[in-house]
Tab-separated table of C-alpha atoms in Angstrom:
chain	number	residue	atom	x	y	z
K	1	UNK	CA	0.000	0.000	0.000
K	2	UNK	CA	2.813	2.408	0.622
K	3	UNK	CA	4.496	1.728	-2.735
K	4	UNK	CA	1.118	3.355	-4.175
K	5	UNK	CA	2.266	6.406	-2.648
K	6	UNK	CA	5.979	6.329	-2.883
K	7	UNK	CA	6.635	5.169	-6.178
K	8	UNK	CA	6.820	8.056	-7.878
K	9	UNK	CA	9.341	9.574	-4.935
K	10	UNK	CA	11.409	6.619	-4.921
K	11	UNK	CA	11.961	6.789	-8.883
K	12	UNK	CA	12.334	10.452	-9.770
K	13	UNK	CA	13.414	11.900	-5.968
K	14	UNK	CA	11.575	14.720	-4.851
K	15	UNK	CA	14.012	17.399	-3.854
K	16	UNK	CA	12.544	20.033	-6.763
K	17	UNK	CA	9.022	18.703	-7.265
K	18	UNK	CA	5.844	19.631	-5.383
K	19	UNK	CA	4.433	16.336	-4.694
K	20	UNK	CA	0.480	15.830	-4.488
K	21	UNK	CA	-1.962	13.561	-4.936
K	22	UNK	CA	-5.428	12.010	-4.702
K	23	UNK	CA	-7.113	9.632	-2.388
K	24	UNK	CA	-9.845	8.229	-3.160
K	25	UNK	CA	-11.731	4.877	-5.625
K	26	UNK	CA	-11.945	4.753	-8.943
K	27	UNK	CA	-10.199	7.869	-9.665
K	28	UNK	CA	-8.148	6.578	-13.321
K	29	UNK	CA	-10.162	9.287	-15.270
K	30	UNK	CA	-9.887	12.395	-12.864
K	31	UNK	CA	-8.437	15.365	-14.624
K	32	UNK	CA	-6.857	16.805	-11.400
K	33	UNK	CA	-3.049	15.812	-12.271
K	34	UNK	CA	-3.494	17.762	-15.645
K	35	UNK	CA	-5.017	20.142	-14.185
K	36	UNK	CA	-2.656	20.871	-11.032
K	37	UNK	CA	0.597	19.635	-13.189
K	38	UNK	CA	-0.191	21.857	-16.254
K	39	UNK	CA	-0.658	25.288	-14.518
K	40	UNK	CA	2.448	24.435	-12.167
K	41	UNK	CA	4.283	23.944	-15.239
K	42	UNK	CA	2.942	27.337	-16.623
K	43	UNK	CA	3.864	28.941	-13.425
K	44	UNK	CA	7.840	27.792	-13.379
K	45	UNK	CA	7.748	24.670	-11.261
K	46	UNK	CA	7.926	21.217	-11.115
K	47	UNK	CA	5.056	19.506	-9.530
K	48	UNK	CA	3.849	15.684	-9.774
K	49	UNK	CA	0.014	14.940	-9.037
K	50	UNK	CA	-0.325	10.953	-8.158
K	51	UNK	CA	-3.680	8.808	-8.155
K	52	UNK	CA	-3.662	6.673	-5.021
K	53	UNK	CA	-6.665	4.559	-6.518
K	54	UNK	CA	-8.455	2.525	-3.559
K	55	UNK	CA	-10.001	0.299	-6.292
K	56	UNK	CA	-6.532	-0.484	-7.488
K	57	UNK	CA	-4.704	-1.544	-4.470
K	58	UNK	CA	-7.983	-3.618	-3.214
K	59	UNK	CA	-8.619	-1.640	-0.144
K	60	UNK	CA	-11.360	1.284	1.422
K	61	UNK	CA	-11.476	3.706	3.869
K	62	UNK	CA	-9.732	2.202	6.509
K	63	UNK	CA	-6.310	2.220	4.593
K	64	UNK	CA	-6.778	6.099	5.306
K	65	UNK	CA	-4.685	6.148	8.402
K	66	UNK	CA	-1.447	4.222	6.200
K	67	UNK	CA	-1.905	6.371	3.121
K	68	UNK	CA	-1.679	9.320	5.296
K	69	UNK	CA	1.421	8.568	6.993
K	70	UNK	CA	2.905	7.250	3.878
K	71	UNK	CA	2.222	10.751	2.018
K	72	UNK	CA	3.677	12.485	4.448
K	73	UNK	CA	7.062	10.220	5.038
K	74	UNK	CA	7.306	10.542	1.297
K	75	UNK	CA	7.545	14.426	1.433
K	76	UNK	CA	3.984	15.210	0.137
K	77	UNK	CA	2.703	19.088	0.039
K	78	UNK	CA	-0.764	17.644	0.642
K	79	UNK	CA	-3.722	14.948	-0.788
K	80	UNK	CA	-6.957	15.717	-2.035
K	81	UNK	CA	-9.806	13.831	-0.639
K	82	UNK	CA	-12.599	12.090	-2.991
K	83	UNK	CA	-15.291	9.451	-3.044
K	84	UNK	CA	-15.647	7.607	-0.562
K	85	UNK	CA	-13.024	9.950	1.843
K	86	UNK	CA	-14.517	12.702	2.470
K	87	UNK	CA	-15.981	12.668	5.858
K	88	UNK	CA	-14.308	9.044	6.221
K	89	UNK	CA	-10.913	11.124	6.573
K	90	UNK	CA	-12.095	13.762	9.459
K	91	UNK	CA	-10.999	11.770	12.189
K	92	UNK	CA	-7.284	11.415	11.090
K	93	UNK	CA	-6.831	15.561	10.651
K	94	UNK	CA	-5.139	17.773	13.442
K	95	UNK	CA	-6.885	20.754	12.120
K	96	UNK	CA	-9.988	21.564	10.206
K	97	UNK	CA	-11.218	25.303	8.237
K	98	UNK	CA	-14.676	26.664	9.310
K	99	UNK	CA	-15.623	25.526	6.134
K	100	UNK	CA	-15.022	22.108	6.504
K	101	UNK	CA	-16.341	21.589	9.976
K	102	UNK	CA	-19.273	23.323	8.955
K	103	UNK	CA	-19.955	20.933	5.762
K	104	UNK	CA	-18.555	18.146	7.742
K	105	UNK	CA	-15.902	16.978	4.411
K	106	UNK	CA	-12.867	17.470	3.662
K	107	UNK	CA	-11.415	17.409	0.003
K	108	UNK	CA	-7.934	18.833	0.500
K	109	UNK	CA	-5.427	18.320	2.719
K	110	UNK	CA	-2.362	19.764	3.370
K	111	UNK	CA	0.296	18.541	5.306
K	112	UNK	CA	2.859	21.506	7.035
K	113	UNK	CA	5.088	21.531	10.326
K	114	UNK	CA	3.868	17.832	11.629
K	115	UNK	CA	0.384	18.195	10.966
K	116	UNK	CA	-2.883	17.653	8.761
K	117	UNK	CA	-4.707	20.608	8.222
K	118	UNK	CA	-8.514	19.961	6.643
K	119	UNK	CA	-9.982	22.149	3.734
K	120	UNK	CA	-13.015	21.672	1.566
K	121	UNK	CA	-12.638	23.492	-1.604
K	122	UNK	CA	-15.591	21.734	-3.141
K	123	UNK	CA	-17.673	24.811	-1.887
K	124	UNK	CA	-15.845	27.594	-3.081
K	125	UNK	CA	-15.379	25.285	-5.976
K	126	UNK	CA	-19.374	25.313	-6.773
K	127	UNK	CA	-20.024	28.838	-5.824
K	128	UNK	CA	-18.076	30.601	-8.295
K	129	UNK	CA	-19.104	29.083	-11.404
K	130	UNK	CA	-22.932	29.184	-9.601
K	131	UNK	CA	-22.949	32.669	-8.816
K	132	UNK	CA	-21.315	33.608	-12.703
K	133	UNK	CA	-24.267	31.951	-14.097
K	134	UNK	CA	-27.187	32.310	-11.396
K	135	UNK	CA	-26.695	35.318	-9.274
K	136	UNK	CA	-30.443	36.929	-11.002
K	137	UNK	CA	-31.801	33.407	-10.486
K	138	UNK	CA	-34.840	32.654	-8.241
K	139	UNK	CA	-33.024	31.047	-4.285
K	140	UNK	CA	-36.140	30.995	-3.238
K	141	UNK	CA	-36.571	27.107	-2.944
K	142	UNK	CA	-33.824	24.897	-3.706
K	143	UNK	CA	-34.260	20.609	-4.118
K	144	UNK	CA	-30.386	19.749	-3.873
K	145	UNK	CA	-30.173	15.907	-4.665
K	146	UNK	CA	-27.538	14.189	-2.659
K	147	UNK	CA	-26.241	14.271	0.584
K	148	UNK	CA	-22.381	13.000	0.795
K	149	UNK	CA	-19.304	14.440	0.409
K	150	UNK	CA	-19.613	16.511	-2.505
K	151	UNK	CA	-23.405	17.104	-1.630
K	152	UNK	CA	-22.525	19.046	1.560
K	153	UNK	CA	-20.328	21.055	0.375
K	154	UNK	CA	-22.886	22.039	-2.628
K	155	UNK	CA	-25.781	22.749	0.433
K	156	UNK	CA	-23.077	25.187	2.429
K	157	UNK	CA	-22.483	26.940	-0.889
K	158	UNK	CA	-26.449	27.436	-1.863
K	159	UNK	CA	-26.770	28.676	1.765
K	160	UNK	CA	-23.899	31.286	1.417
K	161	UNK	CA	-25.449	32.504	-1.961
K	162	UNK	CA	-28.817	33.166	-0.030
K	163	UNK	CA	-30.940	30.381	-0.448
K	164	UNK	CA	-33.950	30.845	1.774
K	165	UNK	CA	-35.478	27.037	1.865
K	166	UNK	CA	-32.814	24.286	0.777
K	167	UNK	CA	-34.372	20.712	0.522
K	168	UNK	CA	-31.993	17.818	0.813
K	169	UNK	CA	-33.155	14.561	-1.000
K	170	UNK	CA	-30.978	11.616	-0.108
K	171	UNK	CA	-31.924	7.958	-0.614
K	172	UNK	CA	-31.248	7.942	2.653
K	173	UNK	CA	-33.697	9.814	4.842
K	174	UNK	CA	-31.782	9.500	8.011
K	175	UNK	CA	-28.369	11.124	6.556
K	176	UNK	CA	-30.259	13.760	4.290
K	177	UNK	CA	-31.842	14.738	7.808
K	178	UNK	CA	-28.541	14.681	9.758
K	179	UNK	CA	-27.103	17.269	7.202
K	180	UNK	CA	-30.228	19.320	6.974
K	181	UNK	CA	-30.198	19.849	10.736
K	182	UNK	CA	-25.942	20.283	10.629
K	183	UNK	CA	-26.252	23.225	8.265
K	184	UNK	CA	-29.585	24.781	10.126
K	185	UNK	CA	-27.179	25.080	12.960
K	186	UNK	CA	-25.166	27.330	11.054
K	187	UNK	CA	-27.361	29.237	9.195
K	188	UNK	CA	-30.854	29.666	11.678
K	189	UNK	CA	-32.693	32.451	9.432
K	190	UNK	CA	-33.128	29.637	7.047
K	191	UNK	CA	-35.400	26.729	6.231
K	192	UNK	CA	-33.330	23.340	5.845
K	193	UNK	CA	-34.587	20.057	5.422
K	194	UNK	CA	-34.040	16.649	4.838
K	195	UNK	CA	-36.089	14.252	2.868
K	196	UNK	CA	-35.851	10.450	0.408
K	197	UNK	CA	-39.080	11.851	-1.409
K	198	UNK	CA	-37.564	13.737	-4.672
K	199	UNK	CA	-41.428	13.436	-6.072
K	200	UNK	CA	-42.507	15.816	-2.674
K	201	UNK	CA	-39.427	18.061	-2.654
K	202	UNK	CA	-39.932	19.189	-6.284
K	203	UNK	CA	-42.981	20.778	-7.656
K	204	UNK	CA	-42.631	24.416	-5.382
K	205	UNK	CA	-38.673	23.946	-6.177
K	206	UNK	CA	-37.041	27.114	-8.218
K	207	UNK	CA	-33.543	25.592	-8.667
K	208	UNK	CA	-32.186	22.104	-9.224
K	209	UNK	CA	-28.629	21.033	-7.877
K	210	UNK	CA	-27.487	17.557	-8.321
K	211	UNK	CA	-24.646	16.066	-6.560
K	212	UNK	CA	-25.273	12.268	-6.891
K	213	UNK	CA	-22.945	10.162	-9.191
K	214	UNK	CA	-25.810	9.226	-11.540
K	215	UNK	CA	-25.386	10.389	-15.033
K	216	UNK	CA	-21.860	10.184	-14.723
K	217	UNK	CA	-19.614	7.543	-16.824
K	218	UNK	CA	-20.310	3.944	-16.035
K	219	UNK	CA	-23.541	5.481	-13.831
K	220	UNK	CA	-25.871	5.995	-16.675
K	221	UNK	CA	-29.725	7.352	-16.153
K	222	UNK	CA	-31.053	10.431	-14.848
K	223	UNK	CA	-31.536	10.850	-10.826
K	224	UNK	CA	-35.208	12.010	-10.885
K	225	UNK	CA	-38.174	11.043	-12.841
K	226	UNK	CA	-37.979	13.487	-16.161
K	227	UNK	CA	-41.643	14.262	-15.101
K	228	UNK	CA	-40.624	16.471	-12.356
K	229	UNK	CA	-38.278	18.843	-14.375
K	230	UNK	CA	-40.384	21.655	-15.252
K	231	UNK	CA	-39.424	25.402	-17.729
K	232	UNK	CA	-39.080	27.570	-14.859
K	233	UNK	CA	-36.305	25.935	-12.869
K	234	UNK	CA	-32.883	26.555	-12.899
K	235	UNK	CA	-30.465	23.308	-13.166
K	236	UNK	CA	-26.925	22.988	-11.985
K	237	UNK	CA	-25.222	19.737	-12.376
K	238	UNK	CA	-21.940	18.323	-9.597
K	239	UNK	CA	-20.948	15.654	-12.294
K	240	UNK	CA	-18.440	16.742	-15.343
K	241	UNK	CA	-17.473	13.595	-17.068
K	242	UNK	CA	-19.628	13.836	-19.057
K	243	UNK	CA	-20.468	17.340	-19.399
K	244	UNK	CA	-23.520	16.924	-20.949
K	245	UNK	CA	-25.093	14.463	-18.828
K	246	UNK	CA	-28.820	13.114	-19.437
K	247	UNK	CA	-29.986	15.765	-16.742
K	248	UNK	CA	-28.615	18.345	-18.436
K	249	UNK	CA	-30.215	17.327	-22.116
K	250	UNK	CA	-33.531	16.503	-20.437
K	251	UNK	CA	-33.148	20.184	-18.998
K	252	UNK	CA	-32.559	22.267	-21.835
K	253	UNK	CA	-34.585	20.491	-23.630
K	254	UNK	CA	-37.568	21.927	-21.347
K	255	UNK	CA	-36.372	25.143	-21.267
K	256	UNK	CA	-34.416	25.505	-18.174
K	257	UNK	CA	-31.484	27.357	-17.120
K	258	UNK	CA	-28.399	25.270	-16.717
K	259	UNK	CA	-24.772	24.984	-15.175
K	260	UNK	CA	-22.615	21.767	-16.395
K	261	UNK	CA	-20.586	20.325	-13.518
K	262	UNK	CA	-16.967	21.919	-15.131
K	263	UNK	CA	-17.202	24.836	-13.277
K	264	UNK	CA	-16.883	23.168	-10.100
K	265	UNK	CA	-13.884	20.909	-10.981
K	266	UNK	CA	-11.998	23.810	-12.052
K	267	UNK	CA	-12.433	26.034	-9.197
K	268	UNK	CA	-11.949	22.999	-6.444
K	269	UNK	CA	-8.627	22.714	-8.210
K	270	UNK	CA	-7.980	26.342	-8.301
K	271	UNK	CA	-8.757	26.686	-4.568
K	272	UNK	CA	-6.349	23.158	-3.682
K	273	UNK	CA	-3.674	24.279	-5.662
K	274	UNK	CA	-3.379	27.391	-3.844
K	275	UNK	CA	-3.293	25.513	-1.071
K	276	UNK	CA	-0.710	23.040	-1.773
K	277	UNK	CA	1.643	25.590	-3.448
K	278	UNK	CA	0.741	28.799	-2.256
K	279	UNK	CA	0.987	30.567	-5.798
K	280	UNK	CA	-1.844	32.079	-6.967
K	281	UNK	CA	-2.701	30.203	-9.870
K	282	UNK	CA	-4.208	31.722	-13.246
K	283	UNK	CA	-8.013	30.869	-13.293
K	284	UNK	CA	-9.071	31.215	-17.204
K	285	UNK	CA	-6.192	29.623	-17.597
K	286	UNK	CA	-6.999	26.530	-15.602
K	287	UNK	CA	-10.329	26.897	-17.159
K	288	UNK	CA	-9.899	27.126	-20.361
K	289	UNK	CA	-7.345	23.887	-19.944
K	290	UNK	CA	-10.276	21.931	-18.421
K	291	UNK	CA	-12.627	22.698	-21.726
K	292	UNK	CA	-9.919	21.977	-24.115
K	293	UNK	CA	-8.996	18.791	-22.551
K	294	UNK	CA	-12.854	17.772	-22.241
K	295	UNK	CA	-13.663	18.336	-25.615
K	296	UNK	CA	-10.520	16.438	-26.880
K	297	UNK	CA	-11.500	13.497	-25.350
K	298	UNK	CA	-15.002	13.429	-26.012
């Protein structure tokens, strides 16, 4: 399991790299080592991004603790934190942002002077790219399909951007209700609740946010009946491989307002990369990276 981490280190050495990498199960297709790799590269510097793959080395959250260590012995600026990690990794931290502890994930960490320090860029990640495209948009009443990682992160964001009732719809009911009353903690002028009944949550709803992995590659299908999509809602969309998943089609297709889930993966990346390097890195760069790579491979 350590040789997943330390490989590259023990071929290449590490002296005048920034080493990085990615934690999490089936991860082969992510675009974050372009991504972080390219821009270093266009900055000056040297910086390797490696996949730590759970799928590949047989194994699931509870090599966390190992990988960790490893990282660091290895001379690792940091890890970000994927399916299934996010929360899974909270107890191994010294150290976690406001941010995080209020979402309750972590996607990025970053290892300095002996410890782990938890950040969750996923937020910031979705709230740029949301409030380019939606800032006019009706926050009225929000359905936000999915409550994990990636999910939480999305429900902080639509909270920060002023969304006044914020439905959570979860398959399961028990942890879409343990975030809902989480994020009312934080934020007690609003209406936040948890529910397994998309078919309930949706006919009031003005905006659509969906954070599940359906639609994406080898997870086919749309994550609500296509009955419930309606003109007058806005749709943003978590997954970007595809970009244009069947959501999305369904949703232009009736006339609503949409956000493809690109946005998000460049701006988590912009956010981690400052982070892991401190350099401020250059964001239509980054972005326009991401499209050209997407569209190459599509």
């Amino acid at each position: 399991m350590i040789s997943e981490v330390s490989s590259f280190a023990t071929e290449h050495g590490v002296p005048d790299k920034v080493l990085i990498g990615l934690i999490g199960a089936d991860i082969q297709r992510s675009k974050s080592p372009y991504l972080h790799e390219q821009e270093a590269a266009e900055l000056g510097f040297k910086l390797h991004y490696q996949l730590i793959d759970l799928s590949r080395i047989g194994k699931g959250v509870e090599a966390l603790p190992e990988l960790l260590s490893a990282a660091e012995a290895c001379g690792f600026a940091g890890v970000n934190i994927t399916h299934p990690c996010k929360q899974a990794v909270i107890p191994y931290l010294d150290q976690l942002s406001e941010d995080a502890r209020q979402i309750g994930a972590v996607n990025t960490v970053v290892f300095r002077d002996g410890k782990r320090y938890g950040h969750n860029t996923d937020w910031s990640g979705f709230a740029e790219p949301f409030r380019r495209h939606f800032a006019a948009d009706d926050l009225q009443r929000v359905v936000l399909l999915g409550g994990g990682g990636a999910g939480s992160a999305v429900a902080h964001a639509l909270l920060v951007a002023g969304t006044r009732e914020l439905v959570i719809v979860d398959q399961d009911a028990r942890r879409a209700a343990t975030l809902a009353a989480r994020l009312h903690g934080f934020f007690p002028d609003r209406q936040v609740t948890g529910s397994s009944d998309v078919g309930q949550a949706m006919p009031a709803a003005s905006g659509l946010v969906h954070a599940t992995p359906t639609g994406m590659d080898g997870h086919p299908g749309l994550p609500l009946p296509e009955a419930l999509l309606h003109g007058d809602l806005w749709v943003a969309e978590v997954v970007y491989f595809p970009l244009e998943t069947e959501l999305l089609q369904l949703a232009r297709q009736r006339g609503c307002r949409v956000l493809d889930g690109g946005g998000m993966a460049v701006w988590q990346a912009i956010g981690a990369f400052q982070l892991f390097t401190g350099r401020q890195p250059d964001t239509a760069r980054m972005e326009r990276h991401f499209r050209s790579m997407i569209a190459a491979q599509a």
